[in-house]
Short mmCIF file of C-alpha atoms in Angstrom, two decimals:
data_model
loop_
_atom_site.label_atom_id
_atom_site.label_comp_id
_atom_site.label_asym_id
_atom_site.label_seq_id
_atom_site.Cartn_x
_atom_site.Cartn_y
_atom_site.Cartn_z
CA UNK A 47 0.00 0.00 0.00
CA UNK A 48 3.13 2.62 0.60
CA UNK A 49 4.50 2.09 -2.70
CA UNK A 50 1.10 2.75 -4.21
CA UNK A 51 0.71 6.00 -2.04
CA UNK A 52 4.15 7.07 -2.97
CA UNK A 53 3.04 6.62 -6.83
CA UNK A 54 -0.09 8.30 -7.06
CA UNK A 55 1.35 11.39 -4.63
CA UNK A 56 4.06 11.30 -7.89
CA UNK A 57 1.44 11.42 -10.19
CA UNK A 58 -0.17 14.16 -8.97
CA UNK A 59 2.86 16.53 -10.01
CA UNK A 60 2.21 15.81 -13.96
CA UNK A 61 -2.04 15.82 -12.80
CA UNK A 62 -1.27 19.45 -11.04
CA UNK A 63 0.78 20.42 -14.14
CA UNK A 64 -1.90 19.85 -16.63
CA UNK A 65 -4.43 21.99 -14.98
CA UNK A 66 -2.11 25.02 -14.68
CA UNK A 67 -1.40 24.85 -17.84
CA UNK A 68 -4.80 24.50 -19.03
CA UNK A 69 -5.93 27.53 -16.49
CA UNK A 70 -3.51 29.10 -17.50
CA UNK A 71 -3.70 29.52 -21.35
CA UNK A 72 -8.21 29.51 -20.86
CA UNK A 73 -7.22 33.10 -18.96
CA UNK A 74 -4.82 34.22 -22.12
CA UNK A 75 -8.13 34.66 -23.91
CA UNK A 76 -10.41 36.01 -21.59
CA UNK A 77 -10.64 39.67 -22.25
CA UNK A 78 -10.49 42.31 -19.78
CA UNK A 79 -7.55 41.85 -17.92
CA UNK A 80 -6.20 44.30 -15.35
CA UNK A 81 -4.11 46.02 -17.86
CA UNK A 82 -7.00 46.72 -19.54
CA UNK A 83 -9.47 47.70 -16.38
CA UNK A 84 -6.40 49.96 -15.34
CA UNK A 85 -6.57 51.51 -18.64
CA UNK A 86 -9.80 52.47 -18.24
CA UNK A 87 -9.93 53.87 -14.89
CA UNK A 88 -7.06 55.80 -16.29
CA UNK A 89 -8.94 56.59 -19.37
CA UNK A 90 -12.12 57.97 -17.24
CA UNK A 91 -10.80 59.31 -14.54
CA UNK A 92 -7.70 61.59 -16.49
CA UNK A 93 -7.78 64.04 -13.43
CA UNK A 94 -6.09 61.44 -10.91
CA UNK A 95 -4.85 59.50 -13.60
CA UNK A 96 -1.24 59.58 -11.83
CA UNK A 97 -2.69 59.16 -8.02
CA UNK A 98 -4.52 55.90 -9.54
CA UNK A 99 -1.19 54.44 -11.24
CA UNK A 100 1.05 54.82 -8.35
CA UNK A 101 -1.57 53.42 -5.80
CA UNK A 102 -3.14 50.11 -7.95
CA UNK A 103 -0.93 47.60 -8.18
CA UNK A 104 -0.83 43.18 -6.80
CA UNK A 105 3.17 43.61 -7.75
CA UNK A 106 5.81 42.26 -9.87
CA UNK A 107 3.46 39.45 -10.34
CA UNK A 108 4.31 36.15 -13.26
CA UNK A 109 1.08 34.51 -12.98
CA UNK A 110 -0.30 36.29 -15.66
CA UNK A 111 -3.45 36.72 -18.17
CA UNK A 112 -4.81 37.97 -21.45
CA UNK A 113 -2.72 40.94 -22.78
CA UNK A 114 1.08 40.21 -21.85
CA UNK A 115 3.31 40.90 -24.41
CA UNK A 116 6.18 43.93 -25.86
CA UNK A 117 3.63 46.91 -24.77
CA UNK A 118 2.15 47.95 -27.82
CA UNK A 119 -0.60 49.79 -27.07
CA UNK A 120 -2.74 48.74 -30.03
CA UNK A 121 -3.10 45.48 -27.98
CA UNK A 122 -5.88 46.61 -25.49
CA UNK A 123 -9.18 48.33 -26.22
CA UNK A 124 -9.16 51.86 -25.16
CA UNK A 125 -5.42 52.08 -25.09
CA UNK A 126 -5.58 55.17 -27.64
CA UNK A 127 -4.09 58.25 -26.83
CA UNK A 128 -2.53 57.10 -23.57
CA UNK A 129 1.74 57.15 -23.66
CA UNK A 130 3.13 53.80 -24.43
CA UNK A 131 5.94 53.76 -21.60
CA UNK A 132 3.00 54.42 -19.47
CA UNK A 133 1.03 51.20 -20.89
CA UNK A 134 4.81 49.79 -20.97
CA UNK A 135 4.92 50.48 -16.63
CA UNK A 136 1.15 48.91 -16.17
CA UNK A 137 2.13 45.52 -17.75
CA UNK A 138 4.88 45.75 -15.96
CA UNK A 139 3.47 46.49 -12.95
CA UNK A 140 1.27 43.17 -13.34
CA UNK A 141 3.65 41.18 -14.81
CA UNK A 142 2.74 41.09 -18.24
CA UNK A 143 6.08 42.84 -19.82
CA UNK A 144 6.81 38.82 -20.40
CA UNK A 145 5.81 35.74 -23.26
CA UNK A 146 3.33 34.08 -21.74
CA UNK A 147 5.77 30.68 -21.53
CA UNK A 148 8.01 32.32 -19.01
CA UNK A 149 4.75 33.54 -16.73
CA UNK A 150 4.03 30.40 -16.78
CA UNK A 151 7.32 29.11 -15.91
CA UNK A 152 7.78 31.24 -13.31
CA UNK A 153 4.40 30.25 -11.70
CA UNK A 154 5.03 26.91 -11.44
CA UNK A 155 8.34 27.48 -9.38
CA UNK A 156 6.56 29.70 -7.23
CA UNK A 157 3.85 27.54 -6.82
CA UNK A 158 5.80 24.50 -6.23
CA UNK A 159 6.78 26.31 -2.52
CA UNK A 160 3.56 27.82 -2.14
CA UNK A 161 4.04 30.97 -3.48
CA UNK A 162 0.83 32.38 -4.80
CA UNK A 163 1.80 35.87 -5.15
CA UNK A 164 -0.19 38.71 -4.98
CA UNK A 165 -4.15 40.00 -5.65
CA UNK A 166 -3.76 42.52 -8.06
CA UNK A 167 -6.38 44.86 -6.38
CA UNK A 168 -6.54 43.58 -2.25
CA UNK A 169 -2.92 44.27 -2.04
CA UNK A 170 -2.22 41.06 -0.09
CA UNK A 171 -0.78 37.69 -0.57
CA UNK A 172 -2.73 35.21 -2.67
CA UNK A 173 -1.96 32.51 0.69
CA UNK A 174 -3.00 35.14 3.02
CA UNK A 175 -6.45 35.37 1.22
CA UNK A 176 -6.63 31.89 1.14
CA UNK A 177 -6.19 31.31 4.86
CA UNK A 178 -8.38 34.05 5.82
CA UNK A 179 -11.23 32.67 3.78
CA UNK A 180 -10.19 29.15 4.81
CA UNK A 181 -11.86 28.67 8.15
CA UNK A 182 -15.30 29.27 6.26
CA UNK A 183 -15.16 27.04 3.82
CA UNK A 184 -13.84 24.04 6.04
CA UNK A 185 -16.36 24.71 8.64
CA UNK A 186 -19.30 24.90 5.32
CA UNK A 187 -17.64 21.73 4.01
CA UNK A 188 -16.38 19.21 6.34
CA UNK A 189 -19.38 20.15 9.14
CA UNK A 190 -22.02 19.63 6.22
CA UNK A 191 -20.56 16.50 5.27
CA UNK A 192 -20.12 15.03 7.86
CA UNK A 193 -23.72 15.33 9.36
CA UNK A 194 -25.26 14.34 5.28
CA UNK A 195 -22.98 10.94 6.07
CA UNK A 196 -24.13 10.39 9.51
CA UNK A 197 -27.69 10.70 8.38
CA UNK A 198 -27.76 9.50 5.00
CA UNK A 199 -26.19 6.25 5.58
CA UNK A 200 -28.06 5.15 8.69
CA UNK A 201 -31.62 5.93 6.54
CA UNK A 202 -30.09 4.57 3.43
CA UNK A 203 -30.00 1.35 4.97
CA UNK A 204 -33.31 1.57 7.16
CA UNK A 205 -34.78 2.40 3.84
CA UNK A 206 -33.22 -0.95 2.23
CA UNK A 207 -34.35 -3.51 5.15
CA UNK A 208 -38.05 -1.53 5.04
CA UNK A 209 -38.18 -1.72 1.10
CA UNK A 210 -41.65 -0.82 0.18
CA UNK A 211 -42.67 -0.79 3.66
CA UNK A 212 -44.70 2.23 5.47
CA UNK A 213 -40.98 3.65 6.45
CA UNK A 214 -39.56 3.43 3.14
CA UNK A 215 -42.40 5.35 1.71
CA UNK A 216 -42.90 8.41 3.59
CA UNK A 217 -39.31 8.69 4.03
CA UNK A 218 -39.22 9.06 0.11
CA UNK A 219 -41.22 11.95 0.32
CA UNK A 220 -38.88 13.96 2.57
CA UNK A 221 -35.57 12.30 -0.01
CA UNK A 222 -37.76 13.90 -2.52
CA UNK A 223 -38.23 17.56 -1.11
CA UNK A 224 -34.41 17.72 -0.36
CA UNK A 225 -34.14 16.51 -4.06
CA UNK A 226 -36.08 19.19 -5.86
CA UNK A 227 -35.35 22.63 -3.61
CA UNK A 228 -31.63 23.64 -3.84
CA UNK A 229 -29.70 24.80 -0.54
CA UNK A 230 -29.99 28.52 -1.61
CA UNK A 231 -34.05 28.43 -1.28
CA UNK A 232 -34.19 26.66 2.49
CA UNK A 233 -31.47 28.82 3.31
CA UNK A 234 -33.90 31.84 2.02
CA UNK A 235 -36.70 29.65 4.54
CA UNK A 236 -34.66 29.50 7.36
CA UNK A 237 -33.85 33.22 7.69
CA UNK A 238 -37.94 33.96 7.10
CA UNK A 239 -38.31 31.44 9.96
CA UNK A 240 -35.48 31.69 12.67
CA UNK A 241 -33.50 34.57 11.39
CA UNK A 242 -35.91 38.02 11.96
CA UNK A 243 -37.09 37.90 8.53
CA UNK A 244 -40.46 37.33 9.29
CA UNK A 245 -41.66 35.16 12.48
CA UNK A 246 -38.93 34.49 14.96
CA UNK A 247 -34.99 35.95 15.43
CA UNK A 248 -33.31 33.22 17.36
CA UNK A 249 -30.34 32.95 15.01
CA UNK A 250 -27.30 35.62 13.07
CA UNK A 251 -27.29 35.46 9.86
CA UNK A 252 -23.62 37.25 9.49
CA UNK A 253 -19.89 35.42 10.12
CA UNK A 254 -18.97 32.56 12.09
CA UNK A 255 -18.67 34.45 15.49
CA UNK A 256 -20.15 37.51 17.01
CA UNK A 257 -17.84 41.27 16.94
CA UNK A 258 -17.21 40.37 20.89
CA UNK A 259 -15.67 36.88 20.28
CA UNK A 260 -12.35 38.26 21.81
CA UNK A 261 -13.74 39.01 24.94
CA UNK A 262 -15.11 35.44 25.45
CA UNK A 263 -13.86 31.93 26.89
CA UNK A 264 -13.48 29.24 24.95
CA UNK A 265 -17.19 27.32 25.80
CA UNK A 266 -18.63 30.79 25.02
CA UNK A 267 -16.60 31.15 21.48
CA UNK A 268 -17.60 27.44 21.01
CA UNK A 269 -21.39 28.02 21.62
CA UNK A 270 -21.32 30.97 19.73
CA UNK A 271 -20.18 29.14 17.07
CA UNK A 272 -22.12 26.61 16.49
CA UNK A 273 -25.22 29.34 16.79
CA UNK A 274 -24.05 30.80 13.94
CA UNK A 275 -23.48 27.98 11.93
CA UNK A 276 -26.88 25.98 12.65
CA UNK A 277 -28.64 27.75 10.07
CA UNK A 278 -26.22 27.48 6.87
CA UNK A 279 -25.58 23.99 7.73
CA UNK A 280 -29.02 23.15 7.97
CA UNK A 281 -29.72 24.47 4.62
CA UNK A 282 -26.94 22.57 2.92
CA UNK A 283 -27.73 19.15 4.50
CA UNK A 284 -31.51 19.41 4.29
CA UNK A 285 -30.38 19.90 0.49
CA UNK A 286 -27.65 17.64 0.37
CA UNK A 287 -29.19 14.15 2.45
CA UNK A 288 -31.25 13.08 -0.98
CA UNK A 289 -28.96 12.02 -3.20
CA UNK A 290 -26.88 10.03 -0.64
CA UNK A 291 -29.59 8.54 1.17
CA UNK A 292 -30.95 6.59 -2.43
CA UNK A 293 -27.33 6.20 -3.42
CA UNK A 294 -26.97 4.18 0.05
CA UNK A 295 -29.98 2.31 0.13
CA UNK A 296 -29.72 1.26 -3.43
CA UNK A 297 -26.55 -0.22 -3.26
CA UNK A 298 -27.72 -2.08 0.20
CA UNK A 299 -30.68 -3.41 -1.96
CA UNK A 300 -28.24 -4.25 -4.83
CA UNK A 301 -26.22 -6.69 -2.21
CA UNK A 302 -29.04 -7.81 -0.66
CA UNK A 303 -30.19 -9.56 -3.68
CA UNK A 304 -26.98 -11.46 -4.37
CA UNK A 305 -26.35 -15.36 -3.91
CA UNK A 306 -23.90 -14.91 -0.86
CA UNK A 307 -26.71 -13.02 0.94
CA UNK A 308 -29.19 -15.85 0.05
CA UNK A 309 -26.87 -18.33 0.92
CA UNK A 310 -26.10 -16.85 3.95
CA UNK A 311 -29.82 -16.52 5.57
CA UNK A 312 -30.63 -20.13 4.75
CA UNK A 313 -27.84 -21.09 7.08
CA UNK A 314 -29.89 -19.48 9.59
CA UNK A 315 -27.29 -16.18 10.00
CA UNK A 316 -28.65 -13.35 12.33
CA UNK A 317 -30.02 -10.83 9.93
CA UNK A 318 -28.08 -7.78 11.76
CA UNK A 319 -24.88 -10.25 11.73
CA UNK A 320 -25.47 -10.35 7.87
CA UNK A 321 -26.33 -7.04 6.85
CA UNK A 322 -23.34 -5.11 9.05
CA UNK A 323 -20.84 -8.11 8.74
CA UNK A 324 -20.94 -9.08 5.18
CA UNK A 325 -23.41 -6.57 3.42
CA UNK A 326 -22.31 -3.45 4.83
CA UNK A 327 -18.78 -3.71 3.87
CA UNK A 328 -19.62 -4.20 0.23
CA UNK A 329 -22.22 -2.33 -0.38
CA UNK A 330 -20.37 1.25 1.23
CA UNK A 331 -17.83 0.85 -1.42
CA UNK A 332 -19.53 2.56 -3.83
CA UNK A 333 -20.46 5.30 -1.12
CA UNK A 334 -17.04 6.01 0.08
CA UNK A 335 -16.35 6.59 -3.60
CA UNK A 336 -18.60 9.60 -3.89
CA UNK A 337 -16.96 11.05 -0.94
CA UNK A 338 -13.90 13.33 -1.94
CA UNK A 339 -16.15 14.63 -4.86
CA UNK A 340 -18.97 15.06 -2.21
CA UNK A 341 -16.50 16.86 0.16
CA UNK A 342 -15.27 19.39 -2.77
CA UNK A 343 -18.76 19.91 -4.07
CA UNK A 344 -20.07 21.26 -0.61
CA UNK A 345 -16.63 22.86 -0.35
CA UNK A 346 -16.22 24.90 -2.57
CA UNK A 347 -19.79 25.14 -5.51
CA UNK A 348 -22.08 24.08 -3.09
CA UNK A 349 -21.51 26.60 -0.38
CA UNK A 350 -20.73 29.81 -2.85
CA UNK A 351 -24.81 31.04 -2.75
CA UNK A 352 -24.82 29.88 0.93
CA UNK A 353 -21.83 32.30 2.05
CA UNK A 354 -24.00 35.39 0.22
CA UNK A 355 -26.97 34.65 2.31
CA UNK A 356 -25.80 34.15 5.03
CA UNK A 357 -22.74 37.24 4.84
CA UNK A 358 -20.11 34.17 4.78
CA UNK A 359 -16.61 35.46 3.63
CA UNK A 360 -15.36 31.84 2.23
CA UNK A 361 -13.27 30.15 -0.59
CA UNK A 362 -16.45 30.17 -2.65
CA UNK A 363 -17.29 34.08 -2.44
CA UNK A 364 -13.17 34.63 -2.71
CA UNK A 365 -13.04 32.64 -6.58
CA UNK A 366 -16.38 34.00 -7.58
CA UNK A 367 -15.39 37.48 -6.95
CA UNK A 368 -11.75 37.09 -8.05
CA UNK A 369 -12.79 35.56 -11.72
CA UNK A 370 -15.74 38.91 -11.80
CA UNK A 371 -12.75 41.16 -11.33
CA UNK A 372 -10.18 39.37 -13.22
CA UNK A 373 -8.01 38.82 -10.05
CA UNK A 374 -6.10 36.11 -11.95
CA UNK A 375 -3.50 35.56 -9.20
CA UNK A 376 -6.58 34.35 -6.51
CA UNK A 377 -8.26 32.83 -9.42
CA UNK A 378 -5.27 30.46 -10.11
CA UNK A 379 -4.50 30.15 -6.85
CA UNK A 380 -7.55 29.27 -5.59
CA UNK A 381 -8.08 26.38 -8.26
CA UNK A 382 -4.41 25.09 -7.19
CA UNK A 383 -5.49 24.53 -4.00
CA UNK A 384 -8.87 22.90 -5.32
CA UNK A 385 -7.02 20.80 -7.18
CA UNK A 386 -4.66 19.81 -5.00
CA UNK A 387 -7.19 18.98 -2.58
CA UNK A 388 -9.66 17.08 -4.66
CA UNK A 389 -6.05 14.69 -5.73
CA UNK A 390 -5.72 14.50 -1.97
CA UNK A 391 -8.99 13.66 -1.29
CA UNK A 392 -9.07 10.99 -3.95
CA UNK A 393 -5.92 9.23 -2.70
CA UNK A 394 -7.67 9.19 0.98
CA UNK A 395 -10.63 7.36 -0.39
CA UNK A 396 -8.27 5.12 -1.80
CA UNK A 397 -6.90 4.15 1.37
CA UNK A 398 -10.30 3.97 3.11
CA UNK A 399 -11.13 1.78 0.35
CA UNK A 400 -8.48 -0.80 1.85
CA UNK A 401 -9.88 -0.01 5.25
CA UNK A 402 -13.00 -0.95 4.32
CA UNK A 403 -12.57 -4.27 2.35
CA UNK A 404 -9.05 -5.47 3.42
CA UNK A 405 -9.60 -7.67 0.07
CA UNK A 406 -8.81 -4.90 -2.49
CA UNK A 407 -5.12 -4.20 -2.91
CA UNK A 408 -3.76 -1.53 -4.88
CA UNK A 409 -0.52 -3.12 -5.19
CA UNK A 410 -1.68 -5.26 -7.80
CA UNK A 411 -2.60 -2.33 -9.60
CA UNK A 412 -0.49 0.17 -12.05
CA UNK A 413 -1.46 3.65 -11.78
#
């Protein structure tokens, strides 16, 4: 099992390569760079042209975008007019005075230590932003995850033993619900309901902790973070159970059908010995599978609409708001530590995979 671990943590180099590079030459043809937004500002706003160019600025950055190049000015739109050493300093000033090959060069050395330079307009390290944001997100992700496993699987497999029963049934209609209203519209609810928007105010609806966290202990900072978080949780697992739970129990029915199962009951096993000592362990496979996508999902997509409600500074609002302003150093960023996470994630469901059934070895395998 080591030597596969080693292998696929050396595959994810050429894996982490290919998406940089891909990322990388998508943003050479997006248009409206911050060469070009600084040219406009610069363009409209003539009076404090000079006051504008000295303060802007994310640094000598190489992570570039579209534009890059010698520093002709024909290159960006609304360029005309405007001094060509001073087009010249802003490409400069962003990192775009270089081919496109040596950006990207230079990014991957500085990303390969975890240097993510600069945003262009929040004048502060790409890693610092990342960390900031990072708390959100990971209390978002692994909180809503975890509480969709612990109730998914346990009804998933109620729902299997009572196929077609009374339990099965009306369960369905709640898997159903969670099914057709995304997170965003019982988030929405649950601020009409608990949050002062229309009957009752028993929960915030901004950050993970109140202004006057500092002057708390640590139960106090601990309750008053789980009040804050009750309410976007809710709304991601209440939309998040469905597809789990029927993922769950139909794999449970899918074993329950087979031979060995069969086999195994007219030998007169206990039916709980059988389903949690022979069933269970094949049938979660396929659940475990779904779990680092699951994990990235709520991460990072799933929880973008859910930090706007509920005034949640995250990963999610961070890349959404960096690719709307062109902030190409947190947009790359940002997907290299995706990335690097979902190939992280995947490896660790590998190894749970073993964990699980001790009969699957990876050794065997080639990568």
């Amino acid at each position: 099992m080591l030597n596969y671990i080693l292998r696929r943590l050396l595959l994810m180099i050429p894996t982490l390569l290919g998406i940089m590079f891909i990322s990388f030459c998508i943003i050479q043809f997006v248009p409206g760079g911050p060469v070009e937004r600084m040219i406009s500002q610069l363009q409209g706003h003539s009076v404090d042209a000079t006051a504008r160019f000295g303060g802007g600025g994310g640094g000598d950055m190489a992570v570039g975008a579209a534009g890059g190049g010698d520093g002709a000015v024909s290159k960006y739109r609304g360029a005309q007019g405007l001094d060509p050493e001073l087009v010249a300093e802003l490409e400069k000033m962003y990192g775009f005075d270089k081919p496109a090959h040596e950006r990207f060069i230079q990014m991957v050395k500085n990303y390969a230590v975890f240097n993510l330079g600069e945003s262009y307009y929040r004048d502060v390290s790409v890693i610092d932003l990342v960390l900031e944001k990072m708390p959100v997100s990971i209390s978002l992700g692994l909180w809503s995850t975890l509480i969709i496993y612990l109730i998914s699987i346990p009804l998933g497999i109620r729902k299997a033993v009572k196929d077609g029963q009374a339990f099965d049934i009306w369960t369905s209609a709640a898997v159903f619900v969670g099914y057709a209203i995304p997170s965003f519209m019982f988030a929405i609810l649950l601020i009409i309901l608990f949050a002062g928007g229309r009957y009752f105010d028993l929960f915030p609806i901004r950050g993970l902790v109140s202004d006057n966290w500092q002057d708390m202990n640590w139960w106090q900072v601990s309750l008053d973070y789980i009040w804050h978080m009750i309410l976007p949780v809710a709304a991601m697992v209440i939309s998040g159970f469905a597809g789990l739970t029927m993922l769950t129990k139909n794999s449970f029915l899918d074993e329950i059908g087979k031979h060995y199962v069969l086999t195994a009951r007219a030998k007169g096993l206990a039916e709980k010995d059988l389903l949690y000592g022979h069933v269970f362990r094949n049938a979660m496979l396929i659940v475990i599978a779904g779990f680092p996508s699951a994990f990235i999902a709520i991460f990072f997509t799933g929880s973008l609409l859910i930090e706007v409600i509920f005034s949640l500074d995250g990963l999610g609002l961070l890349s959404y708001e960096s690719v709307i302003n062109r902030d190409y150093p947190v947009v790359l960023g940002t997907l290299y530590i995706f990335s690097l996470m979902g190939l992280i994630m995947t490896l660790v469901r590998d190894v749970v995979y073993v964990l699980v059934d001790p009969r699957i070895d990876f050794e065997a395998r080639t990568v």
